[in-house]
XYZ file of N, CA, C and O in Angstrom:
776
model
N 0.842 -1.181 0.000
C 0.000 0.000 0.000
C 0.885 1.241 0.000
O 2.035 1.137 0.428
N 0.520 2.175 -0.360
C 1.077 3.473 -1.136
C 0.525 4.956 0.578
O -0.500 5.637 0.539
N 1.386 4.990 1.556
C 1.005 5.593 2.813
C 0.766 6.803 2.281
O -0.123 7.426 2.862
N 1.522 7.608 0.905
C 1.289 8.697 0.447
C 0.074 8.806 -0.740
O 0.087 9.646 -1.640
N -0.663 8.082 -0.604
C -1.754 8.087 -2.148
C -2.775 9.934 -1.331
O -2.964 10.898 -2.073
N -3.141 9.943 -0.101
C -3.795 10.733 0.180
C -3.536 12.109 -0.375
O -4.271 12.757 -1.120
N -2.025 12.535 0.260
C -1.353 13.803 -0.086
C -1.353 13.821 -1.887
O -2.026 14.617 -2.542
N -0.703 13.063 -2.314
C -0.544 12.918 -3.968
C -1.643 13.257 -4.936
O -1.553 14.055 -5.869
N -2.912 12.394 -4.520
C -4.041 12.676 -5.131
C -4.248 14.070 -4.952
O -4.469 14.754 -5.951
N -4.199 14.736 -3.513
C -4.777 15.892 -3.506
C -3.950 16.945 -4.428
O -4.501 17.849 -5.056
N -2.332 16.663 -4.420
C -1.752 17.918 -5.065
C -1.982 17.859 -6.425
O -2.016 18.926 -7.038
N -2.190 16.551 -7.167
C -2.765 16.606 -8.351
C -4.107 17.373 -8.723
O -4.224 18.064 -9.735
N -5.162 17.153 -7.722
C -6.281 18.146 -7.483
C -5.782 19.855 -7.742
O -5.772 20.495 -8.794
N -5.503 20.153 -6.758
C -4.754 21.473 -6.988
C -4.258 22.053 -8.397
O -4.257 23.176 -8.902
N -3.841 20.798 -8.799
C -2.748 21.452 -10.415
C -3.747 20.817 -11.453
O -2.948 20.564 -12.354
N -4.799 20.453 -11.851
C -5.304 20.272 -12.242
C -5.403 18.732 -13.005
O -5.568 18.580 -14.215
N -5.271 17.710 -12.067
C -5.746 16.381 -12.122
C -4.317 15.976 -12.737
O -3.336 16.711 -12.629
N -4.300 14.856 -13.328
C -3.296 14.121 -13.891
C -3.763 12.349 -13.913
O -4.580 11.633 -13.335
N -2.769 12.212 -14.878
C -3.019 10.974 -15.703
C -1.928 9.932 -15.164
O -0.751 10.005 -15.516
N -2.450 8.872 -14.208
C -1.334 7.919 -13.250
C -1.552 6.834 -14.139
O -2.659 6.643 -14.641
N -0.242 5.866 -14.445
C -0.328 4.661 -15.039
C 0.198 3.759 -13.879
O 1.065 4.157 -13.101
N -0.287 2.711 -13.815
C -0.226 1.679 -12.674
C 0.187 0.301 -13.403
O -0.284 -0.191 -14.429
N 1.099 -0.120 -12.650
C 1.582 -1.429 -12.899
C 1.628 -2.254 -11.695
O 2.477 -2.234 -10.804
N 0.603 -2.970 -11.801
C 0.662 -4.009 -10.501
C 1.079 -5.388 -10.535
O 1.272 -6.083 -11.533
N 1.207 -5.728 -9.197
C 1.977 -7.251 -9.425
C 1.535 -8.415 -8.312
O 1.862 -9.598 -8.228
N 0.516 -7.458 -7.365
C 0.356 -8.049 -5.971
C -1.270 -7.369 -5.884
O -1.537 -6.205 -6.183
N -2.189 -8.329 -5.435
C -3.448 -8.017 -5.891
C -3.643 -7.352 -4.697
O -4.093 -6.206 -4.724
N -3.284 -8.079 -3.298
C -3.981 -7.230 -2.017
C -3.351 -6.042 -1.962
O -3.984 -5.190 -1.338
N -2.054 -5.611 -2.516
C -2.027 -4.391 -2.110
C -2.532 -3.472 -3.251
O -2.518 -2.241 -3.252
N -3.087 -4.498 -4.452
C -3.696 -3.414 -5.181
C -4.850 -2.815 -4.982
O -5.202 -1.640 -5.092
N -5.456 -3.901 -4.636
C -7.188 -3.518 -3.817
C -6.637 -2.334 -2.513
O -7.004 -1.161 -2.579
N -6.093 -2.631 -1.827
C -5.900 -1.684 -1.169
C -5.749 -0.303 -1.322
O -6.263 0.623 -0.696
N -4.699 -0.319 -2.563
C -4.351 1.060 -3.478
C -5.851 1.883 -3.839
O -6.111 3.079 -3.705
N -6.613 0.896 -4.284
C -8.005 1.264 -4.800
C -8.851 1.754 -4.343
O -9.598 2.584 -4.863
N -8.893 1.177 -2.917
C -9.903 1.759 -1.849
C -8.995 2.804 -1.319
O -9.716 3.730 -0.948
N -8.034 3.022 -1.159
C -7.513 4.327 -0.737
C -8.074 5.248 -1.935
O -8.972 6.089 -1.910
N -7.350 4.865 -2.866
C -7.625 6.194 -3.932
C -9.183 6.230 -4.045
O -9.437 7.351 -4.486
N -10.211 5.622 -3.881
C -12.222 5.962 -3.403
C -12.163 6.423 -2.791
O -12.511 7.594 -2.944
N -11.586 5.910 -1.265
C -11.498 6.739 -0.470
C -11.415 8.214 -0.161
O -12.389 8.861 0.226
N -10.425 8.628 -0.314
C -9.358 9.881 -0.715
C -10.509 10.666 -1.368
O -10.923 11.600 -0.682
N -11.093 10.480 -2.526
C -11.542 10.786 -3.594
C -12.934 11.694 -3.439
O -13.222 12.850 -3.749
N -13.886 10.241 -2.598
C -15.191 10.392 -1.650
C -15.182 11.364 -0.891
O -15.954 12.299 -1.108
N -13.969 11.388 0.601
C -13.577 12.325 1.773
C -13.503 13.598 1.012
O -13.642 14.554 1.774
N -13.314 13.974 -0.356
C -12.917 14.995 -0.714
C -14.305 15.471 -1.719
O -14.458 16.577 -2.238
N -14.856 14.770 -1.773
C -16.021 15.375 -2.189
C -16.498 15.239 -3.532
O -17.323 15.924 -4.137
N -15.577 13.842 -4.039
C -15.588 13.920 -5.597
C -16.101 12.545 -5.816
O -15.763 11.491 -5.278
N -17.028 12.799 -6.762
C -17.249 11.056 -7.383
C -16.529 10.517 -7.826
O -15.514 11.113 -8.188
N -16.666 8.930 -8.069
C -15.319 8.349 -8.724
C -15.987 7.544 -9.706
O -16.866 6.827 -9.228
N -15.846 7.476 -10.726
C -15.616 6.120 -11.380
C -14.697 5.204 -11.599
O -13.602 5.390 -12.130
N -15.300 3.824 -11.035
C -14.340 2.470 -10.873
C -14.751 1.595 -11.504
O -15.762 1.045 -11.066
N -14.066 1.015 -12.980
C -13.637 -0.132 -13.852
C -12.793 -1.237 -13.440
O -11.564 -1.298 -13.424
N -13.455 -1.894 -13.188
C -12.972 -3.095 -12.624
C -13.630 -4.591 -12.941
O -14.829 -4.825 -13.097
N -12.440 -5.616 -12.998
C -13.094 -6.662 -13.073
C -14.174 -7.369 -11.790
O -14.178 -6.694 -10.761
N -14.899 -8.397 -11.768
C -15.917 -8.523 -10.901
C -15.291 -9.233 -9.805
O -16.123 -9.414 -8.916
N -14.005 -9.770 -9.480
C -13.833 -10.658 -8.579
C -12.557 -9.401 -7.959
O -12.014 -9.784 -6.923
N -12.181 -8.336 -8.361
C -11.457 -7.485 -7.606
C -12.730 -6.494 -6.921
O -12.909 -6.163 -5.749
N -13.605 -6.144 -8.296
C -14.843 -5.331 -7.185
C -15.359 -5.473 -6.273
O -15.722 -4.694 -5.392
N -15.482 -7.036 -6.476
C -16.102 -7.688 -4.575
C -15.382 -7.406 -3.168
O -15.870 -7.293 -2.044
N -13.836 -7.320 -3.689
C -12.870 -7.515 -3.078
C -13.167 -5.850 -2.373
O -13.306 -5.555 -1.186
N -13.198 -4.980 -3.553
C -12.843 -3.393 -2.793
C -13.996 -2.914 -1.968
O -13.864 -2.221 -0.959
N -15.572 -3.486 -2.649
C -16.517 -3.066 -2.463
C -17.028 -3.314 -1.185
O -17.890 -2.641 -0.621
N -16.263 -4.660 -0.599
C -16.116 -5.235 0.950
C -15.131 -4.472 1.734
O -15.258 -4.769 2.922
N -14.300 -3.698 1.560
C -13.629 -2.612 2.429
C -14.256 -1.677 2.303
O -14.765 -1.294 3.356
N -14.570 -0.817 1.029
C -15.580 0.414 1.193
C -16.847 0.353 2.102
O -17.185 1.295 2.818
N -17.510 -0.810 2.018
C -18.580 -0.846 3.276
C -18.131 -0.527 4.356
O -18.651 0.317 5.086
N -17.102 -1.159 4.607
C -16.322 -1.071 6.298
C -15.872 0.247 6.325
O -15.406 0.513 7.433
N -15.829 1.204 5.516
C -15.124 2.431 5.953
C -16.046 3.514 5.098
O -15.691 4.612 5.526
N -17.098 3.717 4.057
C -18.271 4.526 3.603
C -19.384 4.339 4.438
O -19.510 3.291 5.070
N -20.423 5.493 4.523
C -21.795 5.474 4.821
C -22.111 4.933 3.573
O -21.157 4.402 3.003
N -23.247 4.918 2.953
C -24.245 4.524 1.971
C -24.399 5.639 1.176
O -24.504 5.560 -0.048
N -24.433 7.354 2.201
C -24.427 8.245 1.210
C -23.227 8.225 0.568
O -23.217 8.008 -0.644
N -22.236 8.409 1.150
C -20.726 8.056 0.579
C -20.576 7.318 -0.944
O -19.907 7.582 -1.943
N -21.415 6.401 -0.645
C -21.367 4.840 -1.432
C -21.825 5.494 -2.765
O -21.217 5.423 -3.833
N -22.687 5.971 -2.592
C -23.679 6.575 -3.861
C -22.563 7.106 -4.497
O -22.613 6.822 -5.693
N -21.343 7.911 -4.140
C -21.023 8.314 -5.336
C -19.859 8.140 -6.057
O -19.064 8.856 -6.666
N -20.030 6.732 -5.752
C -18.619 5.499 -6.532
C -19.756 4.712 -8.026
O -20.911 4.312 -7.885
N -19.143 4.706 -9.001
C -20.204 4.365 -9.932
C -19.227 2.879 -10.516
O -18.132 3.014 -11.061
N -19.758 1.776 -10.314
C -18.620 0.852 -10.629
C -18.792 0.430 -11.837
O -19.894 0.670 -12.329
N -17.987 -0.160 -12.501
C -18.641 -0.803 -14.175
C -17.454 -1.950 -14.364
O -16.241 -1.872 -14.167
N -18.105 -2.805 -14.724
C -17.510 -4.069 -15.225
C -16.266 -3.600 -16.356
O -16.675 -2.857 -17.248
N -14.730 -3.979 -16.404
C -13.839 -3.606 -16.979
C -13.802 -4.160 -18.324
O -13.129 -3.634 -19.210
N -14.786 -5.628 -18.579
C -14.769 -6.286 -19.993
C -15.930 -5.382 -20.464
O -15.823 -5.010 -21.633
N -16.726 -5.069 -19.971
C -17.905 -4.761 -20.498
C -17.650 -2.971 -21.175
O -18.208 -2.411 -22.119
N -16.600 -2.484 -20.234
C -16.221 -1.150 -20.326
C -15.141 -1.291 -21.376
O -15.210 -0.473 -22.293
N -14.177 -2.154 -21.415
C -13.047 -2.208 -22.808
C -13.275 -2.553 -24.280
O -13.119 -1.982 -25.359
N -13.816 -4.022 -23.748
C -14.421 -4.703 -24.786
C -15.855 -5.181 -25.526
O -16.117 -6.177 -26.200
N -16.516 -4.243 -25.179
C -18.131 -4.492 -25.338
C -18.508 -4.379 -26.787
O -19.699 -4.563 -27.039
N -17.826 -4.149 -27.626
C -17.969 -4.465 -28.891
C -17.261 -6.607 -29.206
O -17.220 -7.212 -30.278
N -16.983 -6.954 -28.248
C -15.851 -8.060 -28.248
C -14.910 -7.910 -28.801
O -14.546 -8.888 -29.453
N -14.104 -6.777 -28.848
C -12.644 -6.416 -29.158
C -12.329 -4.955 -28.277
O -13.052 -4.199 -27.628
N -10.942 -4.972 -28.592
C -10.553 -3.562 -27.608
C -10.549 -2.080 -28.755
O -9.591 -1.587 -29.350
N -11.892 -1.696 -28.754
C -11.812 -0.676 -29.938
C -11.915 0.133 -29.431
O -12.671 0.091 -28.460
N -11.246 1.347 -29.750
C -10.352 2.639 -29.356
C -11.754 3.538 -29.543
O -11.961 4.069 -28.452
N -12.464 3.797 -30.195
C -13.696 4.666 -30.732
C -14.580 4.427 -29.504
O -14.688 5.229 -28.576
N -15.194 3.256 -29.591
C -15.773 2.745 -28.371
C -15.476 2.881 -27.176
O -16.417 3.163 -26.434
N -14.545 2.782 -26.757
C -13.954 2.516 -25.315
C -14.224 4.206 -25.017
O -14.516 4.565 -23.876
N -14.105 5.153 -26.085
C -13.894 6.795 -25.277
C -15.306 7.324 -25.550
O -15.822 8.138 -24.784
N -16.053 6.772 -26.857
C -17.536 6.870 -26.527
C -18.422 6.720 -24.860
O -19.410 7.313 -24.427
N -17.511 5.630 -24.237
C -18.587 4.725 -22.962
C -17.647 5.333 -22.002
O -17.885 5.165 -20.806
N -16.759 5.919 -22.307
C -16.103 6.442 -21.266
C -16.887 8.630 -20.890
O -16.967 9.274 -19.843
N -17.236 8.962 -22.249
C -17.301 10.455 -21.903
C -18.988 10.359 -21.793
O -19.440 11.374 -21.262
N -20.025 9.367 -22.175
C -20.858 8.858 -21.926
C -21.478 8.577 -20.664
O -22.612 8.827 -20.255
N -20.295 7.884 -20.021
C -20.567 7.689 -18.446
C -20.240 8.965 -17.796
O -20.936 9.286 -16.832
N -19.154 9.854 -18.226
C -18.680 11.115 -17.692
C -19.665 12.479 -17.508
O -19.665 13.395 -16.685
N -20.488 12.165 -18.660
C -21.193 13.651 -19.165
C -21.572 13.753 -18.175
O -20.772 14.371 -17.474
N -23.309 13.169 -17.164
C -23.683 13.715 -16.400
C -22.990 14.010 -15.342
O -23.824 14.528 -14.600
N -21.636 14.005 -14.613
C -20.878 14.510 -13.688
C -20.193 15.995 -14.287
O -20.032 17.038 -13.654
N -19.920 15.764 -15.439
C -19.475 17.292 -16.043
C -20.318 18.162 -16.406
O -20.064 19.254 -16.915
N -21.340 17.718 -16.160
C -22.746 18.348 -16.416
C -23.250 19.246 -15.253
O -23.605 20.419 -15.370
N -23.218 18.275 -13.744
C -23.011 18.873 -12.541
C -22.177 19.734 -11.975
O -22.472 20.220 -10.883
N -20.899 20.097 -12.672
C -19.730 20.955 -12.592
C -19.522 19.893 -11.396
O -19.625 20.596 -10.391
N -19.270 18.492 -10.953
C -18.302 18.509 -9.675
C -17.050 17.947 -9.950
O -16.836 17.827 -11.156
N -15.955 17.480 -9.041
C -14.690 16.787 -9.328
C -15.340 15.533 -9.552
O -16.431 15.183 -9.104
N -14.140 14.544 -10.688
C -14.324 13.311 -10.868
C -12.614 12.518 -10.930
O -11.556 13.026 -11.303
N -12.866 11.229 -10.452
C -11.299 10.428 -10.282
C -12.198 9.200 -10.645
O -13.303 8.772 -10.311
N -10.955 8.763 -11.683
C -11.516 7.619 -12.752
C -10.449 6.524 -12.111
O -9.408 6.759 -11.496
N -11.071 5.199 -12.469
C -9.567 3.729 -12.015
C -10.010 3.128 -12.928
O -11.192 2.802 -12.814
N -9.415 2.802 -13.962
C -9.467 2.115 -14.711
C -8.917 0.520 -14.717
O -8.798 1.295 -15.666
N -8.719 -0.079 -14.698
C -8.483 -1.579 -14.874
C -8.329 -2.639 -16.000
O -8.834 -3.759 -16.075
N -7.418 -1.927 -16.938
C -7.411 -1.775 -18.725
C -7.231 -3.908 -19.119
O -6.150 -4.495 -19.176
N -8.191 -4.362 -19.253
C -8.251 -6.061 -19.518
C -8.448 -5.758 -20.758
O -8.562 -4.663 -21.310
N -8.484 -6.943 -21.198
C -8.947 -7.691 -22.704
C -8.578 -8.920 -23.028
O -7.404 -9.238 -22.837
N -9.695 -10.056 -23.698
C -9.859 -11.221 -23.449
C -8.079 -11.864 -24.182
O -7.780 -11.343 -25.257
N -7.150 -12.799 -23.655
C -5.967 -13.547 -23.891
C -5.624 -13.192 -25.504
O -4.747 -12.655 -26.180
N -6.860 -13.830 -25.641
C -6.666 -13.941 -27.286
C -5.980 -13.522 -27.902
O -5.080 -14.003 -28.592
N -6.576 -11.825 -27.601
C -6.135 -10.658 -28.378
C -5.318 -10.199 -27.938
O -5.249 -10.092 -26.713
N -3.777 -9.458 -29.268
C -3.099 -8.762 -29.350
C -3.506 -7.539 -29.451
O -3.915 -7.053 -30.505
N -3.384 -6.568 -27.706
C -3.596 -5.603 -28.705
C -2.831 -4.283 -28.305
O -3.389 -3.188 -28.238
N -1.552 -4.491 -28.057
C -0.391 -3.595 -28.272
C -0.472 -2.359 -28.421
O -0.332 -1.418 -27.641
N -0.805 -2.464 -29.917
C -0.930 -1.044 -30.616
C -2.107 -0.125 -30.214
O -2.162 1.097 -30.073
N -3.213 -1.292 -30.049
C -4.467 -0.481 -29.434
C -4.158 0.473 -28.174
O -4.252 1.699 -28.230
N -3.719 -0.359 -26.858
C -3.319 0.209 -25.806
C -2.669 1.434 -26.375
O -3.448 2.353 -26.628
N -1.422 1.627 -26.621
C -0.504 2.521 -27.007
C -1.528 4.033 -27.605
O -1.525 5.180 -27.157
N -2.085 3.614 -28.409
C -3.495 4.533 -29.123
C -4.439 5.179 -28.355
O -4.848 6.315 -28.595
N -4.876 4.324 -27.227
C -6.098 4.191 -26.375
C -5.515 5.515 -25.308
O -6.180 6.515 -25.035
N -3.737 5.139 -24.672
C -3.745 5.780 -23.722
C -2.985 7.485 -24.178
O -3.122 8.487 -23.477
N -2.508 7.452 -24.986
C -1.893 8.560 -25.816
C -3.806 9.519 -26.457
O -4.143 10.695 -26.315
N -4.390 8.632 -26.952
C -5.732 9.668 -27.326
C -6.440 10.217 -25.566
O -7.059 11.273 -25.432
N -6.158 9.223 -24.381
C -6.689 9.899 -22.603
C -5.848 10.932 -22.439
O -6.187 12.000 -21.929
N -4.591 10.640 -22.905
C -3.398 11.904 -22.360
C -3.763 12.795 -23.202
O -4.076 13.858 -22.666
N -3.829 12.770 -24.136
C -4.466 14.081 -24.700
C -5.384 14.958 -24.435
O -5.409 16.114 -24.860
N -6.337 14.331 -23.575
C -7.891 14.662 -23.505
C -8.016 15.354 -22.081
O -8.836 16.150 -21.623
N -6.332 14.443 -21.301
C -6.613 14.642 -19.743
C -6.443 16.410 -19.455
O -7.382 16.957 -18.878
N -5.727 16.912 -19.702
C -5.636 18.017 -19.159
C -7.166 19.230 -18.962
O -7.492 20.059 -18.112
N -7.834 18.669 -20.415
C -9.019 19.601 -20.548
C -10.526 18.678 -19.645
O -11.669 19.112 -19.786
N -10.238 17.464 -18.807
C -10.785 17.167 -18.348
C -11.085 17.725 -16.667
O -12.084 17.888 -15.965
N -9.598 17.898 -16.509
C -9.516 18.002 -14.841
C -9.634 17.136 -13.855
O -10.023 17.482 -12.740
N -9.408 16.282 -14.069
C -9.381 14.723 -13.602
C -8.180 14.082 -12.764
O -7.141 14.739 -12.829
N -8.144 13.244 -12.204
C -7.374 12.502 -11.481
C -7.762 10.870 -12.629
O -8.865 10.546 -13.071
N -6.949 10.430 -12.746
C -6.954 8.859 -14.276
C -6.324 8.290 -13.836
O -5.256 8.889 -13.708
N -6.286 6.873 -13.262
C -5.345 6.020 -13.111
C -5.475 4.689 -14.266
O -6.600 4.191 -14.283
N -4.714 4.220 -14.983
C -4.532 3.345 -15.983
C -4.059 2.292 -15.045
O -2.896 2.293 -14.640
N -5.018 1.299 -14.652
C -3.904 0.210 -14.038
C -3.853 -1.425 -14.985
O -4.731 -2.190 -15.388
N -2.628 -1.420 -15.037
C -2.695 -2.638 -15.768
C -1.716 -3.917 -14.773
O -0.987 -3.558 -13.848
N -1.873 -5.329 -15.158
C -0.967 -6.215 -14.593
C -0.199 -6.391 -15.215
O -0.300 -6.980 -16.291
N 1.150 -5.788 -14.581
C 2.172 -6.305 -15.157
C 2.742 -7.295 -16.163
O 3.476 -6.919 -17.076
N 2.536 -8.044 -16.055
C 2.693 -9.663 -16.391
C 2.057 -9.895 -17.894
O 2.362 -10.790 -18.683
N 1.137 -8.898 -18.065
C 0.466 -9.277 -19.189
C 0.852 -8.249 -20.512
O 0.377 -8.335 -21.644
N 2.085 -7.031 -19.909
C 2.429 -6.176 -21.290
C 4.038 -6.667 -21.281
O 4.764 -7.051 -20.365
N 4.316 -6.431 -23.081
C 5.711 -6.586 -22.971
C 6.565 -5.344 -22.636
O 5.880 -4.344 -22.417
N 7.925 -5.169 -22.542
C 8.847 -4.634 -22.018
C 8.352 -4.089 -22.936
O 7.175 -4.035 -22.579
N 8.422 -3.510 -24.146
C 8.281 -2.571 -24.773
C 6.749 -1.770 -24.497
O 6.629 -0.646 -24.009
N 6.018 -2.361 -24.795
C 4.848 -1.716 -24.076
C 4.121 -0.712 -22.865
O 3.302 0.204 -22.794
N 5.023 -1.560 -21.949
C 5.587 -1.167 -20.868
C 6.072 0.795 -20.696
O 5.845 1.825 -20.062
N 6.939 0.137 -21.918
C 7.939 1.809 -21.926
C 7.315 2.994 -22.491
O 7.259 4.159 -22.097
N 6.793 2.305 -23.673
C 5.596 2.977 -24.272
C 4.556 3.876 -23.713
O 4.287 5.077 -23.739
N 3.955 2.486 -23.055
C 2.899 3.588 -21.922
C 3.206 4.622 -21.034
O 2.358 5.440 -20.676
N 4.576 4.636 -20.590
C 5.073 5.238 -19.667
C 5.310 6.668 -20.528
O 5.294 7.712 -19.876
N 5.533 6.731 -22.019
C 5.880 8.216 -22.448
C 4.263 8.708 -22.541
O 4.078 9.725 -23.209
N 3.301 8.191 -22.041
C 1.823 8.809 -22.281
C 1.334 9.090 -21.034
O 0.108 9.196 -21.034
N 1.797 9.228 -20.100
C 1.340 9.169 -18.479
C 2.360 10.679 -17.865
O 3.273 11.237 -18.474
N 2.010 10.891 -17.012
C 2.513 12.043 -16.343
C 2.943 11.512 -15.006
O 3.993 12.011 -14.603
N 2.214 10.349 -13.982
C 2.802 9.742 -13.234
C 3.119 8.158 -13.214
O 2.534 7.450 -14.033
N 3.793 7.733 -12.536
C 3.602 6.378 -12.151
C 3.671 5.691 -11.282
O 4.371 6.147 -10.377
N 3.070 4.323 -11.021
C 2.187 3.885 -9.480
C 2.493 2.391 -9.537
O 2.059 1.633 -10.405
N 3.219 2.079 -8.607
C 3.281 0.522 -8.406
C 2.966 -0.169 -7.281
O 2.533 0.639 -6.459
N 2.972 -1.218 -6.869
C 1.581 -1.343 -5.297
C 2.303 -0.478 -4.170
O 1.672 0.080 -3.272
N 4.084 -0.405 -4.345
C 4.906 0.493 -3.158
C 5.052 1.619 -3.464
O 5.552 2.281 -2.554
N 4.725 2.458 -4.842
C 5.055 3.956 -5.006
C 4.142 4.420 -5.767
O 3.127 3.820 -6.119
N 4.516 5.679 -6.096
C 3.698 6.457 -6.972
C 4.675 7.792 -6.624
O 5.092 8.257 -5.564
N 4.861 8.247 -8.302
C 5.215 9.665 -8.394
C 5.341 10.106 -9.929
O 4.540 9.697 -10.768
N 6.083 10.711 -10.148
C 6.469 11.974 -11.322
C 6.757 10.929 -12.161
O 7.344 9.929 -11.747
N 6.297 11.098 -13.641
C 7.680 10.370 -14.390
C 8.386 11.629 -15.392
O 8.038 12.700 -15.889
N 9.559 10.777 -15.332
C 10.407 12.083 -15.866
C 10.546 11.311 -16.940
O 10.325 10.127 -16.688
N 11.030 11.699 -18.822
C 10.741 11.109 -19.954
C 11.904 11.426 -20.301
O 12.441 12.431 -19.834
N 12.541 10.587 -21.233
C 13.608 10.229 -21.509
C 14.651 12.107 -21.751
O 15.835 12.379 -21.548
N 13.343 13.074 -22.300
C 14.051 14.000 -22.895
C 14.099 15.220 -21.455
O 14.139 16.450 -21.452
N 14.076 14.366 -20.513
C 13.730 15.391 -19.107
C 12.692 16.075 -18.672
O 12.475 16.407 -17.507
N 11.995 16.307 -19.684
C 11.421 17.127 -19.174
C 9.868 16.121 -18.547
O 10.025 14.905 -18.663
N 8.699 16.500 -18.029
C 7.971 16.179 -17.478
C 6.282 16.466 -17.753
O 6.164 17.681 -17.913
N 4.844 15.736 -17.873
C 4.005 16.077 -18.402
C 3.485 17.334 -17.353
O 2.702 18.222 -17.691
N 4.011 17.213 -16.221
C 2.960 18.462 -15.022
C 4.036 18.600 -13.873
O 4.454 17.662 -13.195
N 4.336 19.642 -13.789
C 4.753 20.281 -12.507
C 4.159 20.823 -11.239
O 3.252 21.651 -11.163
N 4.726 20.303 -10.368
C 3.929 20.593 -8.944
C 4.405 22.175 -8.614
O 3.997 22.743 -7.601
């Protein structure tokens, strides 16, 4: 678990949200990561949307009871992560930001804060490399005029080293079950300054 997710989230608040890529490797402390960052999110007055698969949602949605009221609860909106990536049955890039600003509108509609967790799956089968790479480079683009807090979390295990590196030039931070901070890009310089 990440003792600093509280402070972090908030200074991102301040500077106007930012786009975290997550690489996990250890599930309990990822659930943990998760319900902190609801947490955090809730206490502060902001809805969240959480993409997640169904056997980690059970997992978070059983600590959020233990530590939300019900009003609290109301304003976590959860959505199935196959149903949210792949609901066409492939990982299509058009789609995925359709169901994403779709689910968004009525909160930007309300003028309040929003913090997204994403949980980026797609069924074995499919290669889809290039998609990812596409998918998270068209969010980084989008993030700044959103105002958002974005976490991209993916499992490790399932991108290659190159991929990996890839994603990392489209993100502004990065988050692993023991850290989270800045990433700095090969040419120094950085997507957001504190």
């Amino acid at each position: 678990m990440i003792p600093s997710i509280l402070e972090f989230t908030n200074r991102l608040n301040d500077n106007g949200g930012g786009h975290i890529l997550y690489f996990t490797d250890e599930v309990d402390e990822y659930v943990k990561n998760a319900v902190d960052f609801i947490v955090t999110g809730v206490k502060n007055g902001e809805y969240v949307l959480f993409v997640e698969n169904d056997p980690i949602t059970r997992l978070v949605s059983t600590n959020l009871n233990n530590i939300l009221s019900n009003q609290e609860l109301e304003k976590i909106q959860f959505i199935n992560n196959f149903d949210f990536y792949c609901s066409t049955g492939n990982f299509h890039i058009m789609t995925i930001l359709t169901y994403f600003f779709d689910t968004l509108d009525p909160y930007f509609n309300q003028n309040v804060k929003i913090r997204c967790w994403g949980h980026v799956e797609w069924p074995t089968h499919q290669h889809v490399d290039q998609a990812l790479k596409e998918f998270e480079f068209e969010i980084d683009r989008l993030m700044p005029e959103m105002d958002i807090i974005g976490v991209c979390a993916y499992n490790r295990d399932r991108l290659t080293k190159e991929t990996q590196q890839e994603l990392k030039t489209c993100h502004g931070y990065f988050m692993t079950d023991h850290d989270i901070g800045k990433l700095i890009h090969e040419d120094g310089t950085t997507k957001r300054v504190f």
